Every structure is written in structure tokens, then in C-alpha cells.
DNA sequence: AATTCTAAGTGTTTCGATTACACTTTCGAA
DNA sequence: TTCGAAAGTGTAATCGAAACACTTAGAATT
């Protein structure tokens, strides 16, 4: 059986036992959202928005492809964007990852061995845009508020939970929140981001006092427009200042 | 060719493309050490203690085996110990992991395809003992001070560096230092552990003030014996108190 | 028995960060 | 012109971090 290669890259998978899954987070100034794909083909959908037919976006790894490159490729397919923030957070490889009957049935129906354990390298990514494809491989794609997702297909709920835990830890230590915001943002938007992701509420004055110490958060001579209240000042994150002034944390929690 | 199975477990590897590597750390009250294996068989050693023939301890994953179970198995083989602290820290899967000629030659000589990319799930483990086997699969095994290891076979130096970074981050946030100490230890030993692992020097009085706030660090009515100076009080880490009083950190570094 | 060596153990002050808390301002919309 | 809604601003109290030097207890030596 001949296999016509039409791209310049060889597209052979390294094997069927390893995949990369990508937990794509987005922020709409109100909630933290995650991009989910319906595993049922668009044509065949009967019962809309059943969470247990929703999955994270995953894919196999090609022969000459780095793990992170595979995650970036998934992202590019869904957003058309490159150079997106990506972070490897955990690898999942329990032999009993798939237990539910409907998951096994889906795998069998899609030509895979439901008892074959797959090792999945998990990445999460942070998007500052809500522009994504609405369809991927003939399947519906859409944003869901993380707080409302209670059940997903396969073990993807566990993967999402671990991604969220990793994101929170990271956010507590490094200024990655900016990856979820447009280049120019207000302090209230930034505060809301921290509140939503960490699940806490923060005092406005104390928050502003704290961020005013961060030199890499630069105030612009520019204000919000078209809002029905006092317009907020806009800020940018200056990566260069951050890289030059960042210091290691040595406040240990023994 | 028949293959006699003598254990009760099926010993088939899931495949040859995935492995688990285990970075085994130990602490001798003076230095942080790492357990390394000479990839050259004992019989064949000509030039002793060449770092570029030293490797971390890794292994394949069996069919019915969890990733962490595979790491625990490696540990058990080397120490005879179970329930060792284990932490998954990163998965390595670059297609160009092996570049050096001597590494490729070693793989070829050991019946493997030197150009076959292997995906390795990295765990680190913390040992409170220096008791380990001195031989593993016919190879020398020994402790080396982490600070003196500059070069390792394959990409194991990178893996060790990432493990060390992960260990430091973890140590800054959770009281895992106790895993590297015997059940009873002195405050000076604990301080030295933090200094060595984090690569800093700490003020004795401030350190003691800080740890005295940690309720799970329990002072015993017991002292060091046989030391040629004022004997230090012994302490234990009370895991139960820790679990019951631990609170999430919400001091974010924006 | 006295001396020496070595690490254990102990308190105070200064400084900076965290917390708690309420009113005025500026815009668009009605 | 008024109203609604979010932006923006300061102070006092408390807590933790950092800097810093001498005394004590035991083993080893004389």
C-alpha cells in the first residue's frame, strides 16, 4: 500500500502509545475558560453539550517533532496563532486511564484498542484572544467556563484539574497572567484575572499597592474608551524589564 | 526462540519508545548527592570515574505498570526500600536527545537504534539513607556530590539539572527536606540541608525563628550523643500536624 | 582537674510588606 | 441634569525578614 506524502515533513507518528494533550485556557475579563472539542462528529450530534462527550485537544507526535512542537501544532490548528505561551505540566500514563464504558466504546468505534494504555504529555497554554476555530477535524470546538466543567470524556477532567493546579502555582510565582490579557489592559482586569484563577478576592487598594512595586508593569498615557464609568488607565507588561530585574525567590516555606 | 517467564507478573515492556528515569538524591549532612550508574559493565571498566560514562537510573515500563510504579521499582532495585518520596518533574522527548558519537556507539553496541527517539518521564526521589546497592545489572553504582557532576552520558546532565531545579522549587514551597533526613535530626542539619540544596547561606537565629513557627516540627526530649561539642536537641517532622494545618500559599508574585 | 575546641543555642532592633478599611472622581446613559 | 458604575486614592496597625555577637555544654587534650 503506497502512502503519498504531500507535505515536506514526514508525517509518521512515532507510535500510537504516546500523545500530547493541550489544555487551552482563555480569559474573557470575567471568567477563566477552557477550549473543549466535542468528540462526536458535527453531523452525528444528537444531544448537544453533553460534557462527557467533550474532550481536551490532543494529538499524536510526529517522528521529527519535539513534544512542545506537537503542542504548538495543536494550538496553531485551533487558533492560527504561533508563539503562544505553553507549559508542560504533567505526564499521565496510568494503565487504567480509561475505565468508563462509553469511552471504551468510542475508542473501539474509532478503530483503537480500548485497553491499550496511552501515555499523554500534558501542556497548558494561555491565550489572550477568544479567536479560535469553531471546528476541528469535523468536530465542534468551543469555550467553556472552567468553573462549570464538571465532567469530561476519558480522564480529561483529571488532566484539566491538574492543569489548573499547575497554572495556579505558576501564577503565584511568575507574572504569567499577562499571557491571558491583551497587550494593553487595566489594573482591574488584572486583578479580576488573579481573583478568578486563584479563586480568591483581593482588596483593590492593596492589590494596586503591590503591583505598583513591579517595575515591569508600565502605565501608559492612555485610557479605556467607551465605558459607562470613569475610564481606567491602560498598562502594558514589559518583558524586557521583567527579565532584567527578576530575582530568584528565596523565601522558603519550610 | 522461546522465552521462559519465571515471575508471576507479565514482564512485557509497553514499548521501546518510552522510559522512566529516576534522579535519586541523597544527603549526607554535608552535601547533596546523586546516585549514578556506570553504563560500562564492571568487568569491562578501563578508565574509572569518567563522568561521561555515568548515567541516571532508568528503565522501561511494564505493560500493567503505572509510571510512578516503574520509578518505584527502579528505586526498590537499588535500595530495597519502598514508599520512597517520588516526584514526577518533567518529560523529555526531543528527537535530538542523543547527539554525541560515544552515546550513539554505546546504544548501537547495546542493540538499540541510536536514532530512535525515546520519550523519558523524569522522576526525582529523596532518600534519607546512603544504603544502596553497589551493583546494578552488572554495573557500578555510587553516590556523587551533585556539585561535582559536570557531565553525564546521553542528555542525563540536562535531566539532572532540571530535577535539581524542580527540587529547589519544591523545597521553597513545601517541607520535603525531611525526606532527605533521618527521622530524628537537629536544626543545624536541617539548616545545612536548605543551604546546600538552595545554594544559599542562612542566618542561624533567623532560621530557628522561622522554623519555630512550624508546628509540625516537633522537639524531642532527646539530644545528640557522642559529639565533641554541645549536643543538639533532636526534632521530628510530624506529618499529621503538617497535613492538618497546612494552608495554601496566596502570596503571589505578580 | 583544668583547658581547649567545637558547634548549640539565644534576643533585639530596624525595615519593609501585608492587612483592614471608605470616600471622591469620571465617564456614559437615562 | 441626574444617576449608575467602576476607577482611583492614603493611613495606621501588625507581622515577617534581616542584620548582628555572645554564652553554654559536652568531648578531647594536657
Coordinates of C-alpha atoms (C1' of nucleotides) in Angstrom, one line a residue:
Chain A
X1 CA 0.0 0.0 0.0
X2 CA 1.6 3.2 -1.0
X3 CA 1.3 6.3 1.0
X4 CA 1.6 9.6 -0.8
X5 CA 3.5 12.2 1.2
X6 CA 2.2 15.6 0.2
X7 CA 3.9 17.7 2.8
X8 CA 7.6 18.2 3.1
X9 CA 7.6 16.9 6.6
X10 CA 7.4 13.2 7.2
X11 CA 4.1 12.7 9.0
X12 CA 4.6 9.3 10.5
X13 CA 3.6 9.1 14.1
X14 CA 6.3 8.0 16.4
X15 CA 3.9 5.4 17.7
X16 CA 0.3 5.1 18.9
X17 CA 1.2 4.9 22.6
X18 CA 2.2 8.5 23.2
X19 CA 0.3 11.6 22.7
X20 CA 0.3 15.3 23.7
X21 CA -2.8 16.9 25.2
X22 CA -3.2 20.6 25.4
X23 CA -5.3 22.4 27.9
X24 CA -6.1 25.7 26.3
X25 CA -7.1 28.4 28.7
X26 CA -8.6 31.8 27.8
X27 CA -9.8 34.7 29.9
X28 CA -12.7 36.9 28.9
X29 CA -12.3 39.5 31.7
X30 CA -15.0 37.7 33.6
X31 CA -14.1 34.0 33.7
X32 CA -11.4 31.6 33.0
X33 CA -12.4 29.4 30.1
X34 CA -11.1 26.2 28.6
X35 CA -11.3 25.2 24.9
X36 CA -13.1 21.9 24.5
X37 CA -13.8 19.7 21.5
X38 CA -16.8 17.5 21.0
X39 CA -15.6 14.0 20.2
X40 CA -18.8 13.3 18.3
X41 CA -18.7 14.5 14.7
X42 CA -20.8 17.5 13.9
X43 CA -23.0 15.6 11.6
X44 CA -23.8 13.0 14.2
X45 CA -24.6 15.1 17.2
X46 CA -27.9 14.3 18.8
X47 CA -27.6 15.6 22.4
X48 CA -25.8 18.9 22.5
X49 CA -23.3 20.0 25.2
X50 CA -23.0 16.7 27.0
X51 CA -19.9 17.3 28.9
X52 CA -18.9 13.6 28.9
X53 CA -18.6 13.8 25.2
X54 CA -16.3 16.8 25.5
X55 CA -12.5 16.4 25.4
X56 CA -9.3 18.4 25.5
X57 CA -7.4 18.9 22.4
X58 CA -4.8 16.2 21.8
X59 CA -2.8 14.7 19.1
X60 CA -0.1 12.3 18.3
X61 CA 3.6 13.3 17.9
X62 CA 5.3 13.1 14.6
X63 CA 8.6 11.4 14.1
X64 CA 10.8 14.5 13.9
X65 CA 8.7 16.6 16.3
X66 CA 9.6 17.9 19.7
X67 CA 6.9 17.4 22.4
X68 CA 6.4 21.1 22.7
X69 CA 6.2 21.4 18.9
X70 CA 3.4 18.9 18.9
X71 CA 1.5 21.0 21.5
X72 CA 2.2 24.2 19.4
X73 CA 0.9 22.5 16.3
X74 CA -2.4 21.6 18.1
X75 CA -2.6 25.3 19.1
X76 CA -1.9 26.5 15.6
X77 CA -4.6 24.3 14.2
X78 CA -7.1 25.7 16.5
X79 CA -6.1 29.4 16.6
X80 CA -3.8 30.1 13.7
X81 CA -1.5 31.6 16.3
X82 CA 2.2 30.9 16.9
X83 CA 4.4 31.7 19.8
X84 CA 1.7 31.0 22.3
X85 CA 2.6 30.5 26.0
X86 CA 3.0 26.8 26.6
X87 CA 3.9 24.9 29.7
X88 CA 4.4 21.2 30.2
X89 CA 2.8 20.3 33.5
X90 CA 2.4 16.6 33.9
X91 CA 2.5 13.3 32.1
X92 CA -0.3 10.8 32.5
X93 CA 0.3 7.1 32.0
X94 CA -1.8 5.0 34.3
X95 CA -2.7 1.6 32.7
X96 CA -6.2 2.3 33.9
X97 CA -6.7 5.7 32.4
X98 CA -9.8 4.6 30.5
X99 CA -12.5 2.9 32.6
X100 CA -15.9 4.1 31.5
X101 CA -17.8 2.0 29.1
X102 CA -18.8 4.9 26.8
X103 CA -15.1 5.9 26.5
X104 CA -14.1 2.4 25.6
X105 CA -16.9 2.1 23.1
X106 CA -15.9 5.4 21.5
X107 CA -12.3 4.2 21.1
X108 CA -13.4 0.9 19.7
X109 CA -15.7 2.6 17.2
X110 CA -12.8 4.8 16.2
X111 CA -10.5 1.9 15.4
X112 CA -8.4 1.9 18.6
X113 CA -7.8 -0.7 21.2
X114 CA -9.7 0.5 24.3
X115 CA -7.3 -1.5 26.5
X116 CA -4.1 -0.1 25.1
X117 CA -2.7 2.3 27.6
X118 CA -1.6 5.6 26.2
X119 CA 0.9 7.9 27.7
X120 CA 0.0 11.5 27.4
X121 CA 2.2 14.5 28.0
X122 CA 0.1 17.4 29.2
X123 CA 0.7 21.0 28.3
X124 CA -1.4 24.0 29.2
X125 CA -1.5 27.2 27.1
X126 CA -2.7 30.7 27.8
X127 CA -4.4 32.7 25.2
X128 CA -5.2 36.4 25.2
X129 CA -7.7 36.0 22.5
X130 CA -11.0 34.3 22.1
X131 CA -10.5 33.7 18.4
X132 CA -10.4 30.0 17.7
X133 CA -11.7 27.8 15.1
X134 CA -15.2 26.6 15.6
X135 CA -14.5 23.3 14.0
X136 CA -11.6 20.8 14.2
X137 CA -11.5 17.6 12.3
X138 CA -15.2 17.9 11.7
X139 CA -15.9 18.4 15.4
X140 CA -17.4 21.4 17.3
X141 CA -14.9 23.4 19.3
X142 CA -15.9 26.0 21.9
X143 CA -15.0 27.8 25.1
X144 CA -16.5 26.7 28.4
X145 CA -16.0 28.4 31.8
X146 CA -13.7 26.3 33.8
X147 CA -15.9 26.6 36.8
X148 CA -18.8 25.0 35.1
X149 CA -16.9 22.0 33.7
X150 CA -17.7 19.0 35.9
X151 CA -17.2 16.0 33.7
X152 CA -15.2 15.3 30.6
X153 CA -14.6 12.3 28.4
X154 CA -11.8 9.8 29.2
X155 CA -9.7 11.1 32.1
X156 CA -9.7 14.6 30.7
X157 CA -11.3 16.0 33.8
X158 CA -8.4 14.9 35.9
X159 CA -6.0 16.4 33.3
X160 CA -7.9 19.7 33.4
X161 CA -7.8 19.8 37.2
X162 CA -4.0 19.1 37.2
X163 CA -3.5 21.8 34.6
X164 CA -5.5 24.3 36.7
X165 CA -3.5 23.4 39.8
X166 CA -0.2 23.9 37.8
X167 CA -1.5 27.2 36.4
X168 CA -2.3 28.5 39.9
X169 CA 1.0 27.5 41.3
X170 CA 2.8 29.2 38.4
X171 CA 0.6 32.3 38.7
X172 CA 1.6 32.6 42.3
X173 CA 5.2 32.7 41.3
X174 CA 5.7 34.3 38.0
X175 CA 3.9 37.1 36.1
X176 CA 2.2 34.9 33.5
X177 CA -1.2 36.4 33.9
X178 CA -0.4 38.8 31.1
X179 CA -0.5 35.9 28.7
X180 CA -4.2 35.8 29.3
X181 CA -4.7 39.5 28.7
X182 CA -4.5 41.7 25.6
X183 CA -1.3 43.8 25.3
X184 CA -3.0 46.8 26.9
X185 CA -5.1 46.1 30.0
X186 CA -6.4 47.8 33.1
X187 CA -5.4 47.1 36.7
X188 CA -9.0 46.0 37.4
X189 CA -8.8 43.4 34.6
X190 CA -5.5 42.2 36.0
X191 CA -7.0 42.0 39.5
X192 CA -10.0 40.1 38.3
X193 CA -7.7 37.7 36.5
X194 CA -5.9 36.8 39.7
X195 CA -9.2 36.6 41.6
X196 CA -10.8 34.3 39.1
X197 CA -7.8 32.0 38.5
X198 CA -6.8 31.7 42.2
X199 CA -10.4 31.7 43.4
X200 CA -9.9 34.4 46.0
X201 CA -11.0 38.0 46.4
X202 CA -8.4 40.7 46.7
X203 CA -8.5 44.2 48.2
X204 CA -8.3 46.8 45.4
X205 CA -6.0 49.2 47.2
X206 CA -3.7 46.5 48.5
X207 CA -3.5 44.9 45.0
X208 CA -2.6 48.3 43.4
X209 CA 0.0 49.0 46.1
X210 CA 1.5 45.6 45.3
X211 CA 1.6 45.9 41.6
X212 CA 3.0 49.4 41.8
X213 CA 6.2 47.8 43.1
X214 CA 6.5 45.7 39.9
X215 CA 8.6 47.9 37.6
X216 CA 7.8 45.8 34.5
X217 CA 4.2 46.8 34.7
X218 CA 4.3 50.0 32.8
X219 CA 1.5 52.7 32.9
X220 CA 0.6 54.2 29.5
X221 CA -0.8 57.7 28.9
X222 CA -3.8 56.1 27.5
X223 CA -7.3 55.3 28.9
X224 CA -10.1 53.0 28.2
X225 CA -12.7 54.3 25.8
X226 CA -16.5 53.9 25.5
X227 CA -17.1 52.6 29.0
X228 CA -20.0 53.9 31.1
X229 CA -17.9 54.9 34.0
X230 CA -14.6 56.6 34.8
X231 CA -12.2 55.2 32.2
X232 CA -9.3 53.2 33.5
X233 CA -5.7 53.8 32.7
X234 CA -4.1 51.2 30.5
X235 CA -0.9 49.3 31.3
X236 CA 1.5 47.0 29.5
X237 CA 3.7 44.2 30.6
X238 CA 7.4 45.0 29.7
X239 CA 9.0 41.6 29.3
X240 CA 12.5 43.2 29.0
X241 CA 12.3 45.0 32.3
X242 CA 11.0 41.8 33.8
X243 CA 13.8 39.6 32.5
X244 CA 16.4 42.2 33.7
X245 CA 15.1 42.7 37.1
X246 CA 13.7 39.3 38.0
X247 CA 15.3 37.8 41.0
X248 CA 15.0 34.3 42.4
X249 CA 12.6 33.7 45.2
X250 CA 14.3 32.6 48.4
X251 CA 11.5 32.8 50.8
X252 CA 11.1 29.2 51.6
X253 CA 8.1 27.6 53.3
X254 CA 9.7 25.1 55.5
Chain B
X1 CA 13.2 -18.6 20.4
X2 CA 11.2 -19.4 23.5
X3 CA 11.2 -17.1 26.4
X4 CA 10.7 -18.6 29.9
X5 CA 8.6 -16.3 32.1
X6 CA 9.7 -17.0 35.6
X7 CA 7.9 -14.2 37.5
X8 CA 4.2 -14.0 38.1
X9 CA 3.9 -10.6 36.5
X10 CA 3.9 -10.2 32.8
X11 CA 7.2 -8.5 32.0
X12 CA 6.5 -7.2 28.6
X13 CA 7.5 -3.6 28.0
X14 CA 4.8 -1.4 26.8
X15 CA 7.2 -0.4 24.1
X16 CA 10.7 0.7 23.5
X17 CA 10.0 4.3 23.0
X18 CA 9.0 5.3 26.5
X19 CA 11.1 5.0 29.6
X20 CA 11.2 6.3 33.2
X21 CA 14.4 7.9 34.6
X22 CA 14.9 8.4 38.3
X23 CA 17.1 11.0 39.7
X24 CA 17.9 9.7 43.2
X25 CA 19.0 12.4 45.6
X26 CA 20.6 11.7 49.0
X27 CA 22.0 14.0 51.7
X28 CA 24.9 13.1 54.0
X29 CA 24.6 16.2 56.3
X30 CA 27.3 17.9 54.2
X31 CA 26.4 17.6 50.6
X32 CA 23.6 16.8 48.2
X33 CA 24.4 13.6 46.4
X34 CA 23.0 11.9 43.4
X35 CA 23.1 8.1 42.6
X36 CA 24.8 7.3 39.3
X37 CA 25.4 4.1 37.4
X38 CA 28.3 3.4 35.2
X39 CA 27.0 2.3 31.9
X40 CA 30.1 0.2 31.3
X41 CA 29.9 -3.3 32.8
X42 CA 32.1 -3.8 35.8
X43 CA 34.2 -6.4 34.0
X44 CA 34.9 -4.0 31.2
X45 CA 35.9 -0.9 33.0
X46 CA 39.2 0.6 32.0
X47 CA 39.1 4.2 32.9
X48 CA 37.4 4.7 36.3
X49 CA 35.0 7.5 37.1
X50 CA 34.7 9.0 33.8
X51 CA 31.6 11.2 34.2
X52 CA 30.6 10.8 30.6
X53 CA 30.1 7.1 31.1
X54 CA 27.8 7.7 34.1
X55 CA 24.1 7.7 33.8
X56 CA 21.0 8.2 35.8
X57 CA 19.0 5.1 36.7
X58 CA 16.3 4.4 34.2
X59 CA 14.1 1.6 32.9
X60 CA 11.3 0.7 30.7
X61 CA 7.7 0.5 31.8
X62 CA 5.9 -2.8 32.0
X63 CA 2.6 -3.4 30.5
X64 CA 0.5 -3.2 33.6
X65 CA 2.6 -0.7 35.4
X66 CA 1.9 2.9 36.4
X67 CA 4.6 5.5 35.6
X68 CA 5.3 6.1 39.2
X69 CA 5.3 2.4 39.9
X70 CA 8.1 2.0 37.3
X71 CA 10.1 4.7 39.1
X72 CA 9.4 3.0 42.5
X73 CA 10.6 -0.3 41.0
X74 CA 13.9 1.2 40.0
X75 CA 14.3 2.6 43.5
X76 CA 13.5 -0.7 45.1
X77 CA 16.1 -2.5 42.9
X78 CA 18.7 0.0 44.1
X79 CA 17.8 0.3 47.7
X80 CA 15.4 -2.4 48.8
X81 CA 13.2 0.4 50.1
X82 CA 9.6 1.1 49.4
X83 CA 7.4 4.1 50.0
X84 CA 10.2 6.5 49.0
X85 CA 9.4 10.1 48.2
X86 CA 8.9 10.3 44.4
X87 CA 8.0 13.3 42.3
X88 CA 7.4 13.5 38.6
X89 CA 9.1 16.6 37.3
X90 CA 9.4 16.7 33.6
X91 CA 9.1 14.6 30.4
X92 CA 11.9 14.7 27.9
X93 CA 11.2 13.9 24.3
X94 CA 13.3 15.9 21.9
X95 CA 14.0 14.0 18.7
X96 CA 17.7 15.1 19.1
X97 CA 18.2 13.9 22.7
X98 CA 21.2 11.8 21.7
X99 CA 23.9 13.7 19.7
X100 CA 27.3 12.6 20.9
X101 CA 29.0 9.9 19.0
X102 CA 30.1 7.9 22.0
X103 CA 26.4 7.8 23.2
X104 CA 25.3 6.6 19.8
X105 CA 28.0 4.0 19.7
X106 CA 27.0 2.7 23.2
X107 CA 23.4 2.4 22.1
X108 CA 24.4 0.6 18.9
X109 CA 26.7 -1.7 20.8
X110 CA 23.8 -2.5 23.2
X111 CA 21.4 -3.5 20.4
X112 CA 19.4 -0.3 20.2
X113 CA 18.8 2.1 17.3
X114 CA 20.8 5.2 18.2
X115 CA 18.4 7.4 16.0
X116 CA 15.3 6.1 17.7
X117 CA 13.9 8.9 19.8
X118 CA 12.9 7.8 23.3
X119 CA 10.5 9.7 25.5
X120 CA 11.5 9.7 29.1
X121 CA 9.4 10.6 32.0
X122 CA 11.6 12.1 34.7
X123 CA 11.1 11.4 38.5
X124 CA 13.3 12.5 41.3
X125 CA 13.4 10.8 44.6
X126 CA 14.7 11.8 48.0
X127 CA 16.4 9.3 50.2
X128 CA 17.3 9.6 53.9
X129 CA 19.8 6.8 53.8
X130 CA 23.0 6.2 52.0
X131 CA 22.3 2.4 51.8
X132 CA 22.2 1.4 48.2
X133 CA 23.3 -1.5 46.2
X134 CA 26.8 -1.2 44.8
X135 CA 25.9 -3.0 41.7
X136 CA 23.0 -3.0 39.3
X137 CA 22.8 -5.2 36.3
X138 CA 26.5 -5.8 36.5
X139 CA 27.3 -2.1 36.7
X140 CA 28.9 0.0 39.4
X141 CA 26.5 2.2 41.4
X142 CA 27.7 5.0 43.6
X143 CA 26.9 8.4 45.1
X144 CA 28.4 11.6 43.7
X145 CA 28.1 15.1 45.1
X146 CA 25.7 17.0 42.8
X147 CA 28.0 20.0 42.9
X148 CA 30.8 18.0 41.3
X149 CA 28.9 16.4 38.5
X150 CA 29.6 18.3 35.3
X151 CA 29.0 15.8 32.6
X152 CA 26.9 12.7 32.2
X153 CA 26.1 10.3 29.4
X154 CA 23.3 10.9 26.9
X155 CA 21.3 14.0 28.0
X156 CA 21.3 13.0 31.6
X157 CA 23.1 16.1 32.7
X158 CA 20.2 18.2 31.4
X159 CA 17.8 15.8 33.2
X160 CA 19.8 16.1 36.4
X161 CA 19.8 19.9 36.2
X162 CA 16.0 20.0 35.6
X163 CA 15.5 17.7 38.6
X164 CA 17.6 19.9 40.8
X165 CA 15.6 23.0 39.7
X166 CA 12.4 21.2 40.4
X167 CA 13.6 20.0 43.8
X168 CA 14.6 23.6 44.7
X169 CA 11.3 25.0 43.7
X170 CA 9.5 22.3 45.7
X171 CA 11.7 22.8 48.7
X172 CA 10.9 26.5 48.7
X173 CA 7.2 25.7 49.0
X174 CA 6.7 22.5 50.9
X175 CA 8.5 20.8 53.7
X176 CA 10.1 18.0 51.8
X177 CA 13.5 18.5 53.2
X178 CA 12.7 15.9 55.9
X179 CA 12.6 13.2 53.2
X180 CA 16.4 13.7 53.0
X181 CA 17.0 13.4 56.7
X182 CA 16.7 10.5 59.2
X183 CA 13.5 10.5 61.4
X184 CA 15.3 12.4 64.1
X185 CA 17.5 15.3 63.2
X186 CA 19.0 18.5 64.6
X187 CA 18.1 22.1 63.5
X188 CA 21.6 22.6 62.2
X189 CA 21.3 19.6 60.0
X190 CA 18.0 20.9 58.7
X191 CA 19.6 24.3 58.1
X192 CA 22.6 22.8 56.3
X193 CA 20.2 20.9 54.1
X194 CA 18.4 24.1 53.0
X195 CA 21.7 25.8 52.5
X196 CA 23.2 23.1 50.4
X197 CA 20.1 22.4 48.2
X198 CA 19.3 26.0 47.6
X199 CA 22.9 27.2 47.4
X200 CA 22.5 30.0 49.9
X201 CA 23.7 30.7 53.4
X202 CA 21.2 31.3 56.1
X203 CA 21.4 33.1 59.4
X204 CA 21.2 30.7 62.3
X205 CA 19.0 32.8 64.5
X206 CA 16.6 33.8 61.8
X207 CA 16.4 30.2 60.6
X208 CA 15.4 29.0 64.0
X209 CA 13.0 31.7 64.5
X210 CA 11.3 30.7 61.2
X211 CA 11.2 27.0 61.9
X212 CA 9.9 27.6 65.4
X213 CA 6.6 28.8 63.8
X214 CA 6.2 25.5 62.1
X215 CA 4.1 23.4 64.4
X216 CA 4.8 20.2 62.6
X217 CA 8.4 20.4 63.6
X218 CA 8.3 18.7 67.0
X219 CA 11.2 19.0 69.5
X220 CA 12.0 15.8 71.4
X221 CA 13.4 15.4 74.9
X222 CA 16.4 13.9 73.4
X223 CA 19.8 15.0 72.5
X224 CA 22.6 14.1 70.1
X225 CA 25.2 11.8 71.7
X226 CA 28.9 11.4 71.2
X227 CA 29.6 14.7 69.6
X228 CA 32.6 16.7 70.7
X229 CA 30.6 19.8 71.4
X230 CA 27.3 20.9 73.0
X231 CA 24.9 18.2 71.9
X232 CA 22.0 19.4 69.8
X233 CA 18.4 18.8 70.5
X234 CA 16.6 16.3 68.2
X235 CA 13.5 17.1 66.3
X236 CA 11.0 15.1 64.2
X237 CA 8.7 16.0 61.4
X238 CA 5.1 15.3 62.3
X239 CA 3.3 14.6 59.0
X240 CA -0.1 14.5 60.7
X241 CA 0.2 18.0 62.1
X242 CA 1.5 19.2 58.8
X243 CA -1.4 17.8 56.8
X244 CA -3.9 19.2 59.3
X245 CA -2.5 22.7 59.5
X246 CA -1.2 23.2 56.0
X247 CA -2.7 26.2 54.3
X248 CA -2.5 27.2 50.7
X249 CA 0.0 29.9 49.8
X250 CA -1.6 33.0 48.5
X251 CA 1.2 35.4 48.4
X252 CA 1.5 35.8 44.7
X253 CA 4.5 37.2 42.9
X254 CA 2.8 39.2 40.2
Chain C
dA1 C1' 41.4 18.6 87.2
dA2 C1' 41.9 22.3 84.1
dT3 C1' 42.0 23.9 79.4
dT4 C1' 40.7 23.9 74.8
dC5 C1' 37.9 23.1 70.9
dT6 C1' 33.5 23.0 68.5
dA7 C1' 29.0 23.6 67.5
dA8 C1' 24.4 24.7 70.0
dG9 C1' 21.6 28.0 71.5
dT10 C1' 19.6 32.6 72.3
dG11 C1' 17.1 38.5 71.7
dT12 C1' 16.6 42.9 69.9
dT13 C1' 16.1 46.4 66.6
dT14 C1' 15.2 48.1 62.0
dC15 C1' 12.8 47.9 57.9
dG16 C1' 9.6 46.5 54.6
dA17 C1' 5.3 44.2 53.3
dT18 C1' 0.6 42.9 54.5
dT19 C1' -3.8 43.9 56.1
dA20 C1' -8.0 46.4 57.0
dC21 C1' -10.8 50.0 55.7
dA22 C1' -14.3 54.5 52.9
dC23 C1' -14.7 58.2 50.1
dT24 C1' -14.2 61.0 45.7
dT25 C1' -13.8 61.2 40.6
dT26 C1' -15.1 60.5 35.8
dC27 C1' -17.4 58.9 32.2
dG28 C1' -21.8 57.2 29.5
dA29 C1' -26.6 56.6 29.8
dA30 C1' -31.1 57.9 31.1
Chain D
dT1 C1' -29.1 67.3 34.9
dT2 C1' -29.0 63.3 37.3
dC3 C1' -27.8 58.5 38.0
dG4 C1' -25.2 54.4 37.9
dA5 C1' -20.9 52.1 37.7
dA6 C1' -16.3 51.3 38.1
dA7 C1' -11.7 53.9 38.8
dG8 C1' -8.7 55.7 41.8
dT9 C1' -6.6 57.0 46.2
dG10 C1' -4.0 57.0 52.0
dT11 C1' -3.1 55.7 56.7
dA12 C1' -2.4 53.1 60.8
dA13 C1' -1.5 48.5 62.9
dT14 C1' 0.6 44.2 62.6
dC15 C1' 3.7 40.7 61.0
dG16 C1' 7.6 38.8 59.0
dA17 C1' 12.5 39.4 57.3
dA18 C1' 17.1 40.8 58.0
dA19 C1' 21.2 42.0 60.5
dC20 C1' 24.0 41.1 64.2
dA21 C1' 27.5 38.6 68.9
dC22 C1' 28.0 36.3 73.0
dT23 C1' 27.3 32.3 76.3
dT24 C1' 26.8 27.2 77.0
dA25 C1' 27.6 22.1 77.0
dG26 C1' 29.9 18.4 76.0
dA27 C1' 34.3 15.7 74.3
dA28 C1' 39.1 15.6 73.8
dT29 C1' 43.6 17.1 75.3
dT30 C1' 47.1 18.4 78.6

